[in-house]
mmCIF file of C-alpha atoms in Angstrom:
data_model
loop_
_atom_site.group_PDB
_atom_site.id
_atom_site.type_symbol
_atom_site.label_atom_id
_atom_site.label_comp_id
_atom_site.label_asym_id
_atom_site.label_seq_id
_atom_site.Cartn_x
_atom_site.Cartn_y
_atom_site.Cartn_z
ATOM 1 C CA ASP A 674 0.098 -19.504 9.101
ATOM 2 C CA ALA A 675 0.971 -17.305 10.005
ATOM 3 C CA GLY A 676 0.717 -12.661 8.063
ATOM 4 C CA VAL A 677 3.272 -10.780 7.219
ATOM 5 C CA THR A 678 4.730 -9.306 10.564
ATOM 6 C CA GLN A 679 7.082 -6.532 10.965
ATOM 7 C CA SER A 680 8.747 -5.327 14.197
ATOM 8 C CA PRO A 681 9.306 -2.952 16.091
ATOM 9 C CA THR A 682 5.942 -1.993 16.395
ATOM 10 C CA HIS A 683 6.977 1.558 17.163
ATOM 11 C CA LEU A 684 9.830 3.972 17.159
ATOM 12 C CA ILE A 685 11.062 7.250 18.786
ATOM 13 C CA LYS A 686 14.382 8.479 16.855
ATOM 14 C CA THR A 687 16.619 12.127 16.836
ATOM 15 C CA ARG A 688 17.802 13.914 13.616
ATOM 16 C CA GLY A 689 20.492 12.363 12.126
ATOM 17 C CA GLN A 690 19.786 8.908 13.863
ATOM 18 C CA GLN A 691 19.625 5.639 11.889
ATOM 19 C CA VAL A 692 17.087 3.293 11.861
ATOM 20 C CA THR A 693 17.094 -0.624 11.018
ATOM 21 C CA LEU A 694 13.079 -1.627 10.510
ATOM 22 C CA ARG A 695 12.021 -5.167 9.824
ATOM 23 C CA CYS A 696 9.919 -7.359 7.870
ATOM 24 C CA SER A 697 8.897 -10.902 7.983
ATOM 25 C CA PRO A 698 7.056 -11.791 5.027
ATOM 26 C CA LYS A 699 3.650 -14.298 5.008
ATOM 27 C CA SER A 700 4.966 -18.004 4.514
ATOM 28 C CA GLY A 701 6.214 -19.081 1.034
ATOM 29 C CA HIS A 702 6.765 -15.625 0.014
ATOM 30 C CA ASP A 703 10.412 -14.300 -1.581
ATOM 31 C CA THR A 704 9.328 -10.704 -2.607
ATOM 32 C CA VAL A 705 9.208 -7.795 -0.068
ATOM 33 C CA SER A 706 7.851 -4.030 -0.869
ATOM 34 C CA TRP A 707 8.111 -1.424 1.746
ATOM 35 C CA TYR A 708 6.202 1.310 1.722
ATOM 36 C CA GLN A 709 6.266 5.317 4.205
ATOM 37 C CA GLN A 710 3.654 6.803 4.496
ATOM 38 C CA ALA A 711 3.010 10.230 6.186
ATOM 39 C CA LEU A 712 -0.607 10.933 8.051
ATOM 40 C CA GLY A 713 -2.997 12.194 5.695
ATOM 41 C CA GLN A 714 -1.672 10.654 2.962
ATOM 42 C CA GLY A 715 -1.190 7.353 0.569
ATOM 43 C CA PRO A 716 1.778 4.615 1.251
ATOM 44 C CA GLN A 717 4.626 5.238 -1.011
ATOM 45 C CA PHE A 718 6.342 2.619 -3.328
ATOM 46 C CA ILE A 719 10.334 2.746 -1.478
ATOM 47 C CA PHE A 720 11.797 -0.226 -2.833
ATOM 48 C CA GLN A 721 11.666 -3.618 -3.559
ATOM 49 C CA TYR A 722 13.264 -7.289 -3.120
ATOM 50 C CA TYR A 723 13.199 -10.031 -4.629
ATOM 51 C CA GLU A 724 16.178 -13.146 -5.469
ATOM 52 C CA GLU A 725 18.091 -10.383 -2.798
ATOM 53 C CA GLU A 726 18.470 -7.990 -4.927
ATOM 54 C CA GLU A 727 16.685 -4.467 -5.437
ATOM 55 C CA ARG A 728 14.502 -4.781 -8.288
ATOM 56 C CA GLN A 729 12.819 -1.696 -8.547
ATOM 57 C CA ARG A 730 12.629 1.692 -6.386
ATOM 58 C CA GLY A 731 10.662 4.438 -5.710
ATOM 59 C CA ASN A 732 11.301 8.431 -5.867
ATOM 60 C CA PHE A 733 13.849 8.423 -2.215
ATOM 61 C CA PRO A 734 17.239 9.718 -1.696
ATOM 62 C CA ASP A 735 20.092 6.888 -1.178
ATOM 63 C CA ARG A 736 20.190 7.376 2.753
ATOM 64 C CA PHE A 737 16.904 4.527 2.363
ATOM 65 C CA SER A 738 18.863 1.370 1.676
ATOM 66 C CA GLY A 739 17.504 -2.030 2.332
ATOM 67 C CA HIS A 740 18.765 -5.413 2.578
ATOM 68 C CA GLN A 741 16.661 -9.825 2.155
ATOM 69 C CA PHE A 742 18.321 -12.615 3.428
ATOM 70 C CA PRO A 743 18.178 -15.430 2.026
ATOM 71 C CA ASN A 744 15.142 -16.339 4.125
ATOM 72 C CA TYR A 745 13.373 -13.595 2.902
ATOM 73 C CA SER A 746 13.244 -11.565 5.680
ATOM 74 C CA SER A 747 13.511 -7.437 4.778
ATOM 75 C CA GLU A 748 15.178 -4.570 6.394
ATOM 76 C CA LEU A 749 14.813 -1.002 6.175
ATOM 77 C CA ASN A 750 17.313 1.176 6.799
ATOM 78 C CA VAL A 751 17.290 4.206 7.439
ATOM 79 C CA ASN A 752 20.348 6.954 7.390
ATOM 80 C CA ALA A 753 20.937 10.684 8.821
ATOM 81 C CA LEU A 754 17.126 10.772 10.293
ATOM 82 C CA LEU A 755 14.819 14.066 9.030
ATOM 83 C CA LEU A 756 12.170 14.893 10.518
ATOM 84 C CA GLY A 757 10.005 14.946 7.516
ATOM 85 C CA ASP A 758 10.715 10.628 7.721
ATOM 86 C CA SER A 759 8.240 9.815 10.218
ATOM 87 C CA ALA A 760 5.521 7.804 9.531
ATOM 88 C CA LEU A 761 4.180 4.772 8.839
ATOM 89 C CA TYR A 762 6.401 1.864 7.141
ATOM 90 C CA LEU A 763 4.563 -0.473 5.892
ATOM 91 C CA CYS A 764 6.422 -3.804 3.913
ATOM 92 C CA ASP A 765 4.665 -6.278 1.666
ATOM 93 C CA SER A 766 4.772 -9.384 0.742
ATOM 94 C CA SER A 767 3.632 -11.415 -2.616
ATOM 95 C CA LEU A 768 5.464 -14.793 -4.629
ATOM 96 C CA TYR A 769 6.376 -13.848 -7.170
ATOM 97 C CA GLY A 770 3.807 -11.498 -9.367
ATOM 98 C CA GLY A 771 0.746 -12.284 -6.787
ATOM 99 C CA GLU A 772 -1.334 -11.273 -4.635
ATOM 100 C CA GLN A 773 0.907 -8.180 -1.882
ATOM 101 C CA PHE A 774 -0.349 -8.826 1.962
ATOM 102 C CA PHE A 775 0.649 -6.216 4.071
ATOM 103 C CA GLY A 776 2.153 -5.948 7.673
ATOM 104 C CA PRO A 777 1.125 -3.719 10.140
ATOM 105 C CA GLY A 778 3.782 -1.483 9.497
ATOM 106 C CA THR A 779 6.244 -0.033 12.021
ATOM 107 C CA ARG A 780 5.224 3.987 13.295
ATOM 108 C CA LEU A 781 8.252 5.734 13.170
ATOM 109 C CA THR A 782 8.392 9.054 15.191
ATOM 110 C CA VAL A 783 11.802 11.161 14.429
ATOM 111 C CA LEU A 784 11.943 14.716 17.150
ATOM 112 C CA GLY B 968 4.737 9.430 -13.967
ATOM 113 C CA GLN B 969 2.277 7.874 -11.934
ATOM 114 C CA SER B 970 -0.842 9.184 -10.688
ATOM 115 C CA LEU B 971 -4.197 8.519 -9.185
ATOM 116 C CA GLU B 972 -7.157 11.320 -8.298
ATOM 117 C CA GLN B 973 -9.353 10.449 -5.757
ATOM 118 C CA PRO B 974 -11.929 12.220 -3.719
ATOM 119 C CA SER B 975 -10.226 13.950 -0.646
ATOM 120 C CA GLU B 976 -13.756 12.477 1.934
ATOM 121 C CA VAL B 977 -17.002 11.575 1.551
ATOM 122 C CA THR B 978 -20.111 11.758 4.316
ATOM 123 C CA ALA B 979 -23.252 8.699 4.020
ATOM 124 C CA VAL B 980 -25.529 8.341 7.107
ATOM 125 C CA GLU B 981 -26.019 4.275 7.920
ATOM 126 C CA GLY B 982 -27.535 1.931 5.048
ATOM 127 C CA ALA B 983 -26.868 4.572 1.846
ATOM 128 C CA ILE B 984 -24.561 3.260 -0.724
ATOM 129 C CA VAL B 985 -21.206 5.436 -1.539
ATOM 130 C CA GLN B 986 -19.869 4.933 -4.586
ATOM 131 C CA ILE B 987 -15.910 6.169 -5.068
ATOM 132 C CA ASN B 988 -13.902 7.013 -7.786
ATOM 133 C CA CYS B 989 -10.703 7.143 -9.573
ATOM 134 C CA THR B 990 -8.560 8.492 -12.378
ATOM 135 C CA TYR B 991 -5.068 6.493 -12.920
ATOM 136 C CA GLN B 992 -2.263 7.921 -15.451
ATOM 137 C CA THR B 993 0.311 5.113 -15.679
ATOM 138 C CA SER B 994 2.651 2.806 -17.466
ATOM 139 C CA GLY B 995 2.766 -0.769 -16.407
ATOM 140 C CA PHE B 996 -0.896 -0.819 -15.857
ATOM 141 C CA TYR B 997 -1.402 -5.087 -14.277
ATOM 142 C CA GLY B 998 -4.580 -4.031 -12.642
ATOM 143 C CA LEU B 999 -5.973 -1.967 -9.956
ATOM 144 C CA SER B 1000 -6.713 -2.254 -6.375
ATOM 145 C CA TRP B 1001 -8.455 -0.950 -3.067
ATOM 146 C CA TYR B 1002 -7.681 -0.497 0.901
ATOM 147 C CA GLN B 1003 -9.496 0.451 3.087
ATOM 148 C CA GLN B 1004 -7.731 1.539 5.685
ATOM 149 C CA HIS B 1005 -8.578 1.857 9.686
ATOM 150 C CA ASP B 1006 -6.700 4.638 11.763
ATOM 151 C CA GLY B 1007 -4.057 3.818 13.067
ATOM 152 C CA GLY B 1008 -3.687 0.005 11.479
ATOM 153 C CA ALA B 1009 -2.189 -1.028 7.671
ATOM 154 C CA PRO B 1010 -4.233 -1.034 4.544
ATOM 155 C CA THR B 1011 -6.416 -4.330 3.990
ATOM 156 C CA PHE B 1012 -7.052 -5.305 0.998
ATOM 157 C CA LEU B 1013 -10.833 -4.775 0.179
ATOM 158 C CA SER B 1014 -10.452 -6.123 -4.503
ATOM 159 C CA TYR B 1015 -8.402 -6.205 -7.688
ATOM 160 C CA ASN B 1016 -9.810 -5.675 -10.930
ATOM 161 C CA ALA B 1017 -7.336 -6.614 -14.103
ATOM 162 C CA LEU B 1018 -10.099 -6.645 -16.053
ATOM 163 C CA ASP B 1019 -13.426 -4.477 -17.817
ATOM 164 C CA GLY B 1020 -15.964 -4.668 -15.375
ATOM 165 C CA LEU B 1021 -17.616 -4.955 -11.986
ATOM 166 C CA GLU B 1022 -16.422 -7.570 -9.087
ATOM 167 C CA GLU B 1023 -18.777 -8.173 -6.766
ATOM 168 C CA THR B 1024 -17.631 -8.889 -2.759
ATOM 169 C CA GLY B 1025 -20.298 -8.996 -0.390
ATOM 170 C CA ARG B 1026 -21.534 -5.159 0.052
ATOM 171 C CA PHE B 1027 -18.063 -3.946 -2.090
ATOM 172 C CA SER B 1028 -17.923 -3.896 -5.288
ATOM 173 C CA SER B 1029 -15.440 -2.975 -7.781
ATOM 174 C CA PHE B 1030 -15.698 -1.426 -11.429
ATOM 175 C CA LEU B 1031 -12.982 -0.831 -13.830
ATOM 176 C CA SER B 1032 -12.717 0.787 -17.668
ATOM 177 C CA ARG B 1033 -8.785 0.588 -18.945
ATOM 178 C CA SER B 1034 -9.960 2.065 -22.387
ATOM 179 C CA ASP B 1035 -11.101 5.198 -19.574
ATOM 180 C CA SER B 1036 -8.445 4.657 -17.486
ATOM 181 C CA TYR B 1037 -11.690 5.343 -14.397
ATOM 182 C CA GLY B 1038 -12.490 2.763 -11.810
ATOM 183 C CA TYR B 1039 -14.347 2.371 -8.631
ATOM 184 C CA LEU B 1040 -14.918 1.035 -5.320
ATOM 185 C CA LEU B 1041 -18.627 1.071 -4.525
ATOM 186 C CA LEU B 1042 -20.374 0.206 -0.557
ATOM 187 C CA GLN B 1043 -23.699 -0.628 0.077
ATOM 188 C CA GLU B 1044 -25.713 -0.787 3.021
ATOM 189 C CA LEU B 1045 -22.829 0.808 5.190
ATOM 190 C CA GLN B 1046 -22.599 0.912 8.767
ATOM 191 C CA MET B 1047 -20.656 2.247 11.266
ATOM 192 C CA LYS B 1048 -17.648 0.428 11.184
ATOM 193 C CA ASP B 1049 -16.883 0.915 7.340
ATOM 194 C CA SER B 1050 -16.001 4.251 8.493
ATOM 195 C CA ALA B 1051 -12.076 4.399 7.680
ATOM 196 C CA SER B 1052 -9.599 5.256 4.991
ATOM 197 C CA TYR B 1053 -10.452 4.069 1.072
ATOM 198 C CA PHE B 1054 -7.652 3.403 -1.350
ATOM 199 C CA CYS B 1055 -7.461 3.808 -4.987
ATOM 200 C CA ALA B 1056 -3.855 1.468 -6.158
ATOM 201 C CA VAL B 1057 -2.527 0.754 -9.223
ATOM 202 C CA ARG B 1058 -0.403 -2.742 -9.715
ATOM 203 C CA ASP B 1059 2.251 -2.327 -11.894
ATOM 204 C CA HIS B 1060 6.201 -2.960 -11.906
ATOM 205 C CA THR B 1061 8.909 -0.907 -14.414
ATOM 206 C CA GLY B 1062 11.005 -3.586 -16.181
ATOM 207 C CA GLU B 1063 11.045 -7.138 -16.919
ATOM 208 C CA ALA B 1064 12.978 -8.485 -13.664
ATOM 209 C CA ALA B 1065 10.471 -6.660 -11.334
ATOM 210 C CA GLY B 1066 7.823 -8.007 -9.864
ATOM 211 C CA ASN B 1067 4.477 -6.232 -9.041
ATOM 212 C CA LYS B 1068 4.103 -2.598 -6.267
ATOM 213 C CA LEU B 1069 1.873 -0.539 -6.395
ATOM 214 C CA THR B 1070 1.203 3.521 -6.892
ATOM 215 C CA PHE B 1071 -1.607 4.974 -4.550
ATOM 216 C CA GLY B 1072 -4.069 7.472 -4.943
ATOM 217 C CA GLY B 1073 -3.983 10.026 -1.719
ATOM 218 C CA GLY B 1074 -7.395 7.858 -0.101
ATOM 219 C CA THR B 1075 -11.008 9.126 0.640
ATOM 220 C CA ARG B 1076 -11.868 8.712 4.446
ATOM 221 C CA VAL B 1077 -15.488 7.942 4.530
ATOM 222 C CA LEU B 1078 -17.517 8.500 7.720
ATOM 223 C CA VAL B 1079 -20.563 6.554 8.546
ATOM 224 C CA LYS B 1080 -22.795 8.598 10.330
ATOM 225 C CA PRO B 1081 -26.308 7.466 12.554
#
């Protein structure tokens, strides 16, 4: 049984570019949440997807958007990248309201 | 708003006991989770308390007092491999049409010395 997977593992972009990160939930899970973790800090909640809709959103600008597909996988898109967007991006998956499991993360570096 | 406070760093020797305290202010509280994160890795789940009291899982125990908005993680018989960052996180939600989300503290870096 595969756990939560994320791709790519690492990514380097330049300011102003756009990036798409991907997350496949654990088998049987239907809810995906995304978090941003800057170096030395705790993860910060970006948003959550359930039934292909954004259900909750943290304090992040509209440059951060997402999508959930019918197979429950999800994408995180960030437009107009800033240096401050450099971070580890984590997704977690759960069966709605249940235990949450994190993926290995995508390390984004913005130059 | 929501906030969690935990110490930034703790140092201890192998075999010792470490307690990491966490105080929180939040709404829609379901429970308090603890995660371990090694450098370069993702957070891994350690424990979850929804009700008051102590939960024991091997060398790690976690405690919650909902009335005091306080919890702690107890690490016993410390080993070198326990050197990592430890995060408390409140599990909550912001509406009926929403599942759980996690609000994390800033993390406590535990350094275990020989």
